[in-house]
Short mmCIF file of N, CA and C in Angstrom, two decimals:
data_model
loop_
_atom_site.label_atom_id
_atom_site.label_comp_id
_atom_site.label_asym_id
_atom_site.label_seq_id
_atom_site.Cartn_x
_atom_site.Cartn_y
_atom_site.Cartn_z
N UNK A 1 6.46 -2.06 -6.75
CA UNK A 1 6.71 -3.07 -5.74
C UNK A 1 8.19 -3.41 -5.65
N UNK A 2 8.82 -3.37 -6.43
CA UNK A 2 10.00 -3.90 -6.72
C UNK A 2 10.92 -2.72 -5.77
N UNK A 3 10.92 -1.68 -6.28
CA UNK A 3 11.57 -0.53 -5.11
C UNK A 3 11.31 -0.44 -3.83
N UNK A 4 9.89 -1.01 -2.93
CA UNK A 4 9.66 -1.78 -1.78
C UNK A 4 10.11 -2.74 -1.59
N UNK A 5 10.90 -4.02 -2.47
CA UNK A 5 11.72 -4.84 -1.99
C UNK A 5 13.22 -4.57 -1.74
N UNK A 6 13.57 -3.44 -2.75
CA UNK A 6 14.47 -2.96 -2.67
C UNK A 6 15.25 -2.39 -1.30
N UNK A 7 13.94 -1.38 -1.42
CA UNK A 7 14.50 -0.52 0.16
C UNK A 7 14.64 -1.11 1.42
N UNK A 8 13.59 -2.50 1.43
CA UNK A 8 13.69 -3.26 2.61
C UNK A 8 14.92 -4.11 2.82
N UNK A 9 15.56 -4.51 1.68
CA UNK A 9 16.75 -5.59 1.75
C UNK A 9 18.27 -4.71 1.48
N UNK A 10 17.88 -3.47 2.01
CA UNK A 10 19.50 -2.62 1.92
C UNK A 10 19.44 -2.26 3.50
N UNK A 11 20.62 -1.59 3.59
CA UNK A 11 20.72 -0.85 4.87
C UNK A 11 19.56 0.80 5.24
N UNK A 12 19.25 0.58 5.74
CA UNK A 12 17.96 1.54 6.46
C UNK A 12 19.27 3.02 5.80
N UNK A 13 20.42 3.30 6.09
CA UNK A 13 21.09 4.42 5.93
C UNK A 13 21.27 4.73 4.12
N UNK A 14 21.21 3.23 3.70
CA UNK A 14 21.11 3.38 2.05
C UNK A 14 19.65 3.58 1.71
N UNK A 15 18.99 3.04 2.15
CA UNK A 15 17.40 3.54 1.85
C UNK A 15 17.15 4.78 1.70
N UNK A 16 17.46 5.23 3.17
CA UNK A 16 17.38 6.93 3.56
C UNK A 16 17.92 7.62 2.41
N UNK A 17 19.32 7.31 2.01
CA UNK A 17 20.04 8.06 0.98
C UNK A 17 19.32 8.38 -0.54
N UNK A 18 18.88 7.28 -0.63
CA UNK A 18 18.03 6.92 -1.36
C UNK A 18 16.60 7.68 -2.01
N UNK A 19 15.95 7.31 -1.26
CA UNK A 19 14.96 7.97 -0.74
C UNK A 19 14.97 9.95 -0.66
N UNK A 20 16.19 10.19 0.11
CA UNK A 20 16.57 11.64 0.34
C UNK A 20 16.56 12.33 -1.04
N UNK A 21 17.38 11.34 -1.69
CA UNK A 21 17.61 11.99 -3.18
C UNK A 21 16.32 12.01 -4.20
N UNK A 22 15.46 10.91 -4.38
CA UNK A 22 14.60 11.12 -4.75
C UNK A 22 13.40 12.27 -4.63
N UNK A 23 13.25 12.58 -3.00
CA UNK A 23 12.70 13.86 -2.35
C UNK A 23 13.25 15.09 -3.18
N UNK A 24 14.55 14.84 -3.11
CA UNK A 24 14.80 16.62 -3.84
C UNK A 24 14.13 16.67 -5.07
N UNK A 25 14.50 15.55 -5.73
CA UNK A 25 13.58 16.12 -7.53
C UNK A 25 12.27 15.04 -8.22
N UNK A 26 11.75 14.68 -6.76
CA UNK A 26 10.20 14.26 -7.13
C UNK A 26 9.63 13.74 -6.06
N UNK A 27 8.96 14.87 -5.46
CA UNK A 27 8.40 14.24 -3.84
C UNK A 27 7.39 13.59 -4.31
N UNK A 28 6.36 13.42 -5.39
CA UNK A 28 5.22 12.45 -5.46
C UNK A 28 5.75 11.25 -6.11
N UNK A 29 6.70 11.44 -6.73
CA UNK A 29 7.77 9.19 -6.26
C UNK A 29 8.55 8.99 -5.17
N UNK A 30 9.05 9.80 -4.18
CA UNK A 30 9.14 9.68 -2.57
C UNK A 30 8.10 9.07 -2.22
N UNK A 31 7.07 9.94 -1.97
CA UNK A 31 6.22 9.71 -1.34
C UNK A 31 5.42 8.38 -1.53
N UNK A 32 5.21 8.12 -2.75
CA UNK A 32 4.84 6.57 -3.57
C UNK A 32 6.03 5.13 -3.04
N UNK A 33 7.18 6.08 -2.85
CA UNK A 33 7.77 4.62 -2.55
C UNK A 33 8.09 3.99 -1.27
N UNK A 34 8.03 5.63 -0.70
CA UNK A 34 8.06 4.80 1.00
C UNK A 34 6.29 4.93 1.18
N UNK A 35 5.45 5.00 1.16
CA UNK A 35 4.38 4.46 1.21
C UNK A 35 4.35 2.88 0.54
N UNK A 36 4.95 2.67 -0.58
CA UNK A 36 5.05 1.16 -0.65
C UNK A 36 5.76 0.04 -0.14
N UNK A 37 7.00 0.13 0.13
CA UNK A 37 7.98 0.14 1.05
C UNK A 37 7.14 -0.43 2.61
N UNK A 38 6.34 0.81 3.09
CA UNK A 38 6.11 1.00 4.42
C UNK A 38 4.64 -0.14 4.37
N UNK A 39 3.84 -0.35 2.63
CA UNK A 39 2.95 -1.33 2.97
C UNK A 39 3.02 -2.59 2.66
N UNK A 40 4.57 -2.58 2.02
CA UNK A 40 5.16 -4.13 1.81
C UNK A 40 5.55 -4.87 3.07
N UNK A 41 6.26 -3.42 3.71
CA UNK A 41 6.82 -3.98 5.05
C UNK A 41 5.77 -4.75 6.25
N UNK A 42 4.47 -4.04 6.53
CA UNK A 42 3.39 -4.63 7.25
C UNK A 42 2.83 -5.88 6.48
N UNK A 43 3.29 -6.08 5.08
CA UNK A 43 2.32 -7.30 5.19
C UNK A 43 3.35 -8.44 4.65
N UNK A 44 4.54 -7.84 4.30
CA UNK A 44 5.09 -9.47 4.02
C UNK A 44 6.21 -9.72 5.47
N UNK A 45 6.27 -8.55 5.93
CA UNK A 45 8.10 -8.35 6.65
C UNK A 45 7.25 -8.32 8.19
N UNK A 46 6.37 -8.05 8.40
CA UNK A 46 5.75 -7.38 10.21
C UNK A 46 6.77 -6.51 10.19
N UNK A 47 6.09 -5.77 11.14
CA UNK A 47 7.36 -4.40 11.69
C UNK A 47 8.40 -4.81 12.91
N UNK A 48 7.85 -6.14 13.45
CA UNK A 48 9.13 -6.44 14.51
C UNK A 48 10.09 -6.67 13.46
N UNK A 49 11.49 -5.51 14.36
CA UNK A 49 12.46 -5.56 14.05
C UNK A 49 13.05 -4.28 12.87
N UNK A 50 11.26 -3.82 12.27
CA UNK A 50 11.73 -2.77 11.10
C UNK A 50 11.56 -1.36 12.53
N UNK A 51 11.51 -1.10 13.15
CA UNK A 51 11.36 0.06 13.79
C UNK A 51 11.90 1.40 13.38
N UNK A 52 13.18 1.42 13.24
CA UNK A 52 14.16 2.18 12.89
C UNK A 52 13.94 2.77 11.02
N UNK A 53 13.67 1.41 10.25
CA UNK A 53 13.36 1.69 9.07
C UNK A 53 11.85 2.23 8.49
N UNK A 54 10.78 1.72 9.82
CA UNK A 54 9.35 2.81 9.87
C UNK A 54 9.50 3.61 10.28
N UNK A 55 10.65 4.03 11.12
CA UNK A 55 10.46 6.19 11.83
C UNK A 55 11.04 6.76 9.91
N UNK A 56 11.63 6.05 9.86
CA UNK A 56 12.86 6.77 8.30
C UNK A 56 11.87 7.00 7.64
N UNK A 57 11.08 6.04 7.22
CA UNK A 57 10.19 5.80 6.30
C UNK A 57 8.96 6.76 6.32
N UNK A 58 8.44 7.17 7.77
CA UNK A 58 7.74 7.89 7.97
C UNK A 58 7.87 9.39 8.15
N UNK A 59 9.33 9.55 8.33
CA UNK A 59 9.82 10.88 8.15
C UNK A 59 9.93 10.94 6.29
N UNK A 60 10.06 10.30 5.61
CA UNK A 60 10.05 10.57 4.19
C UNK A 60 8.89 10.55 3.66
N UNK A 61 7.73 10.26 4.28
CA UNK A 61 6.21 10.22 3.84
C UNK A 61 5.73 11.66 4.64
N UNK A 62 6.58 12.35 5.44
CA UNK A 62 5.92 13.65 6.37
C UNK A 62 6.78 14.71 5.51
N UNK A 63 7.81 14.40 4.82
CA UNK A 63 8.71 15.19 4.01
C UNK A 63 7.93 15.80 2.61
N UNK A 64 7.98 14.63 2.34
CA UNK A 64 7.08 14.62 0.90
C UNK A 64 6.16 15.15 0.90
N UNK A 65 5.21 15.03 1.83
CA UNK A 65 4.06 15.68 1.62
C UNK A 65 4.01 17.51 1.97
N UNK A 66 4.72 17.30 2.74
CA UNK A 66 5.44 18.70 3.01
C UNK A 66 5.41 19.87 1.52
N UNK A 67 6.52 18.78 0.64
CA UNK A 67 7.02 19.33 -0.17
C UNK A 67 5.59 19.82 -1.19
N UNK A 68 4.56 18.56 -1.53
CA UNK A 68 4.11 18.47 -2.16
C UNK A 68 2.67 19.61 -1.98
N UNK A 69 2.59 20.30 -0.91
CA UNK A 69 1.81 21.49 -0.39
C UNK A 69 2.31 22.38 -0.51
N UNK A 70 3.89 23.08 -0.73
CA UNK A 70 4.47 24.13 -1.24
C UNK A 70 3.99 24.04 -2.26
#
């Protein structure tokens, strides 16, 4: 939970960075954190206003899983 508060209270471009790096050397804690992230955000934050940080978020949950089927 704590890395879902995290990612929400930085810049969407530090998240991403973030996030990106984690993808290279462990897509199943990617994938765990913007899935948490993305279900912290619907229930404490609403998505008005996260738009930009749910496409990111959801491109790193379509990444991951990607990875995680190679």
């Amino acid at each position: 939970m704590i890395i879902a508060i995290e990612l929400t209270h930085t810049s969407v471009t530090d998240a991403k960075s973030s996030l990106e790096c984690t993808l290279a050397n462990d897509p199943a804690r990617a994938l765990a954190d913007a899935t948490a992230t993305i279900d912290y955000i619907n229930e404490h934050r609403g998505p008005d206003g996260q738009k930009s940080r749910l496409a990111m978020l959801t491109a790193i949950v379509n990444k991951a899983r990607k990875a995680l089927r190679n």
